[in-house]
Coordinates of C-alpha atoms in Angstrom, one line a residue:
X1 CA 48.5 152.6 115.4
X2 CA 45.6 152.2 113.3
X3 CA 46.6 153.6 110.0
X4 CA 50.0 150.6 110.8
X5 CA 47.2 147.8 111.4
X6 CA 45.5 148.3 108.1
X7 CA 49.1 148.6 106.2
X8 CA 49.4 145.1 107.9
X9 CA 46.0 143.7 106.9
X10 CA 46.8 144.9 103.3
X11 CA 50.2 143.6 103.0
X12 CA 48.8 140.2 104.5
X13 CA 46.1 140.3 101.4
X14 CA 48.3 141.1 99.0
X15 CA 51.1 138.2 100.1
X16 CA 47.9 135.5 99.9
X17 CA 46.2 136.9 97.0
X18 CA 47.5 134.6 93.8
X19 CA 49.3 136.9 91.3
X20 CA 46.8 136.3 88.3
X21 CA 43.1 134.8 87.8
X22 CA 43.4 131.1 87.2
X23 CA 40.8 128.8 86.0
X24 CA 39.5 126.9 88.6
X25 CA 36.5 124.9 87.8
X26 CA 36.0 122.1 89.8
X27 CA 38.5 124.0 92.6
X28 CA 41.5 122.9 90.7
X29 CA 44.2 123.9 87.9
X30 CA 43.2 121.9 84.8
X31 CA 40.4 120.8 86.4
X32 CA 42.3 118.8 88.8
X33 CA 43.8 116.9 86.0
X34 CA 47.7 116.3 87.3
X35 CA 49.9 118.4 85.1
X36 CA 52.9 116.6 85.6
X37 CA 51.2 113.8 83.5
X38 CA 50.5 116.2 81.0
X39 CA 54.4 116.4 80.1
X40 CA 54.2 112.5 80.0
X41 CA 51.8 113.0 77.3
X42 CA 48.8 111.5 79.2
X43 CA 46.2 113.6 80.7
X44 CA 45.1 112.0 84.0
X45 CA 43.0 113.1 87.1
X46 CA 45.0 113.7 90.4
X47 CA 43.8 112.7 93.8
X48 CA 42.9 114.6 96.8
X49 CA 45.3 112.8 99.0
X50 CA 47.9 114.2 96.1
X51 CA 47.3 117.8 96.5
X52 CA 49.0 121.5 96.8
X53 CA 48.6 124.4 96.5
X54 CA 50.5 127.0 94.5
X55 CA 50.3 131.0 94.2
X56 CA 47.0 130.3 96.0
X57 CA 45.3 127.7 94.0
X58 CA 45.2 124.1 94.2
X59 CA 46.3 121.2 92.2
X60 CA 45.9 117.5 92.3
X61 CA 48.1 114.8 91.2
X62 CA 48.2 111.3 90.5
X63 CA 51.0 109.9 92.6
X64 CA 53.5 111.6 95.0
X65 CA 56.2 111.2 92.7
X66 CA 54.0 113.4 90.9
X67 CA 53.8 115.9 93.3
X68 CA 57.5 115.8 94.5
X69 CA 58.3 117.0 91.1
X70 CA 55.9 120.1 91.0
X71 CA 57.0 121.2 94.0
X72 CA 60.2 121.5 92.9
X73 CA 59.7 123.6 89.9
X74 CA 55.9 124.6 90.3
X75 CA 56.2 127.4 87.4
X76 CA 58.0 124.9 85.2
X77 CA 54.5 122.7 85.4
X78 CA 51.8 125.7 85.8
X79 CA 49.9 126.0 82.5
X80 CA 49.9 128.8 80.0
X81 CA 47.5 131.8 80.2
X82 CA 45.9 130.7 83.8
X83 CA 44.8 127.3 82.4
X84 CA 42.3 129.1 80.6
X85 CA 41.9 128.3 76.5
X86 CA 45.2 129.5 75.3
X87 CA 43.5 129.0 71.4
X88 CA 40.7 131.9 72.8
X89 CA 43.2 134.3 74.7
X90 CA 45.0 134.3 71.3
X91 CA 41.9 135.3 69.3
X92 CA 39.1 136.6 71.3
X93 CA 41.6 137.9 74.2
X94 CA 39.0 136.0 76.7
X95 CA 39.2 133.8 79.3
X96 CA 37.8 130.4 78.3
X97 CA 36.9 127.0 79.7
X98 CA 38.4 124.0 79.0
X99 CA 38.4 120.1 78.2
X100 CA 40.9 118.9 80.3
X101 CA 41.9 115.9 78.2
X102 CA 42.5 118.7 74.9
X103 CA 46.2 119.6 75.9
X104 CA 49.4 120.5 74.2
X105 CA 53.0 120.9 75.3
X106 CA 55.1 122.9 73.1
X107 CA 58.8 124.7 73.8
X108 CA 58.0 122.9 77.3
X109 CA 55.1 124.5 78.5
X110 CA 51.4 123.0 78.6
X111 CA 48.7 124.8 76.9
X112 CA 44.8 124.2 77.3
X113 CA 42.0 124.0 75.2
X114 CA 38.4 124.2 74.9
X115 CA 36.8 120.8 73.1
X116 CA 32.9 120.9 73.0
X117 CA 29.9 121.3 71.1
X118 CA 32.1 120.2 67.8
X119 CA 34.7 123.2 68.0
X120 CA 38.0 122.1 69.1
X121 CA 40.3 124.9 69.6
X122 CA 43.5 122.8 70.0
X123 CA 43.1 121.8 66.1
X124 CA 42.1 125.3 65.2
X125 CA 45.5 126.2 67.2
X126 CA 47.5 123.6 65.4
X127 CA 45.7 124.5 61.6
X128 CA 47.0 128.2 62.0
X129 CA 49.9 130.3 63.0
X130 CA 50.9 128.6 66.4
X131 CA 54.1 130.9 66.9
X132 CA 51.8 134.1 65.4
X133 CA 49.1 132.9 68.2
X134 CA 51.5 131.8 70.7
X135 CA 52.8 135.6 70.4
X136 CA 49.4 137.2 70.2
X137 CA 48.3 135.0 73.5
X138 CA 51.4 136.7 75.7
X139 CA 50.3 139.7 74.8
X140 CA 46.3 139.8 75.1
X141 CA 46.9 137.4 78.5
X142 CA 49.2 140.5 80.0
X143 CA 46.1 142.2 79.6
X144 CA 43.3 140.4 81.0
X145 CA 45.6 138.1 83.7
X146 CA 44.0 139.7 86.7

């Protein structure tokens, strides 16, 4: 009976724990930035009352149209690499901040970026190899996604 309880408890765990480490400063994905809007080309903060959550972590949007449409294709929306600095999971194979408003979507996925202290990594991503990074991202992000 006990060994079956803790097989439960475990299993329970395991269903609620999110499949990889997202960034979530601020409690969010991207911040709480509303990644729908990012596919608009517009990079806008969600509200609470426009909120779900998704493999375990929350996201905001701006409208409910908004959120209708994540919910019906929430990996279609998710950003790349955990929402982490897909320019520094490329290179350094580390998990980044980012500046919510330094975004890219590219073969219809949204990519992140850090922007401070004079480095911007989204102009460093366009400036070099993006398929070569975009490649060496996938790879290092199977590694360190947990």
């Amino acid at each position: 009976m006990r060994f079956t309880l803790i097989a439960l408890l475990i299993s329970i765990t395991s269903l609620n724990a999110q499949s990889i480490d997202y960034n979530l400063k601020k409690g969010y994905v991207a911040e709480g930035y509303d990644v729908i809007e990012y596919f608009n080309n517009n990079a806008v903060e969600g509200k609470k009352s426009f909120s779900t959550t998704h493999d375990n972590v929350k996201y905001k949007f701006s409208s409910q149209k908004n959120l209708d449409t994540f919910l019906m294709a929430p990996e279609k929306y998710a950003p790349q690499y955990g929402g982490y600095c897909a320019y520094a999971v490329a290179v350094k194979s580390k998990k980044v901040g980012i500046d919510p408003e330094t975004f890219e979507i590219r073969d219809g996925k949204l990519y992140l970026f850090y922007n401070s202290w004079g480095t911007n990594t989204l102009e460093l991503w366009k400036k070099e190899n993006v398929k070569g990074l975009q490649k060496k991202a996938d790879l290092n992000w199977e590694a360190i996604k947990n």
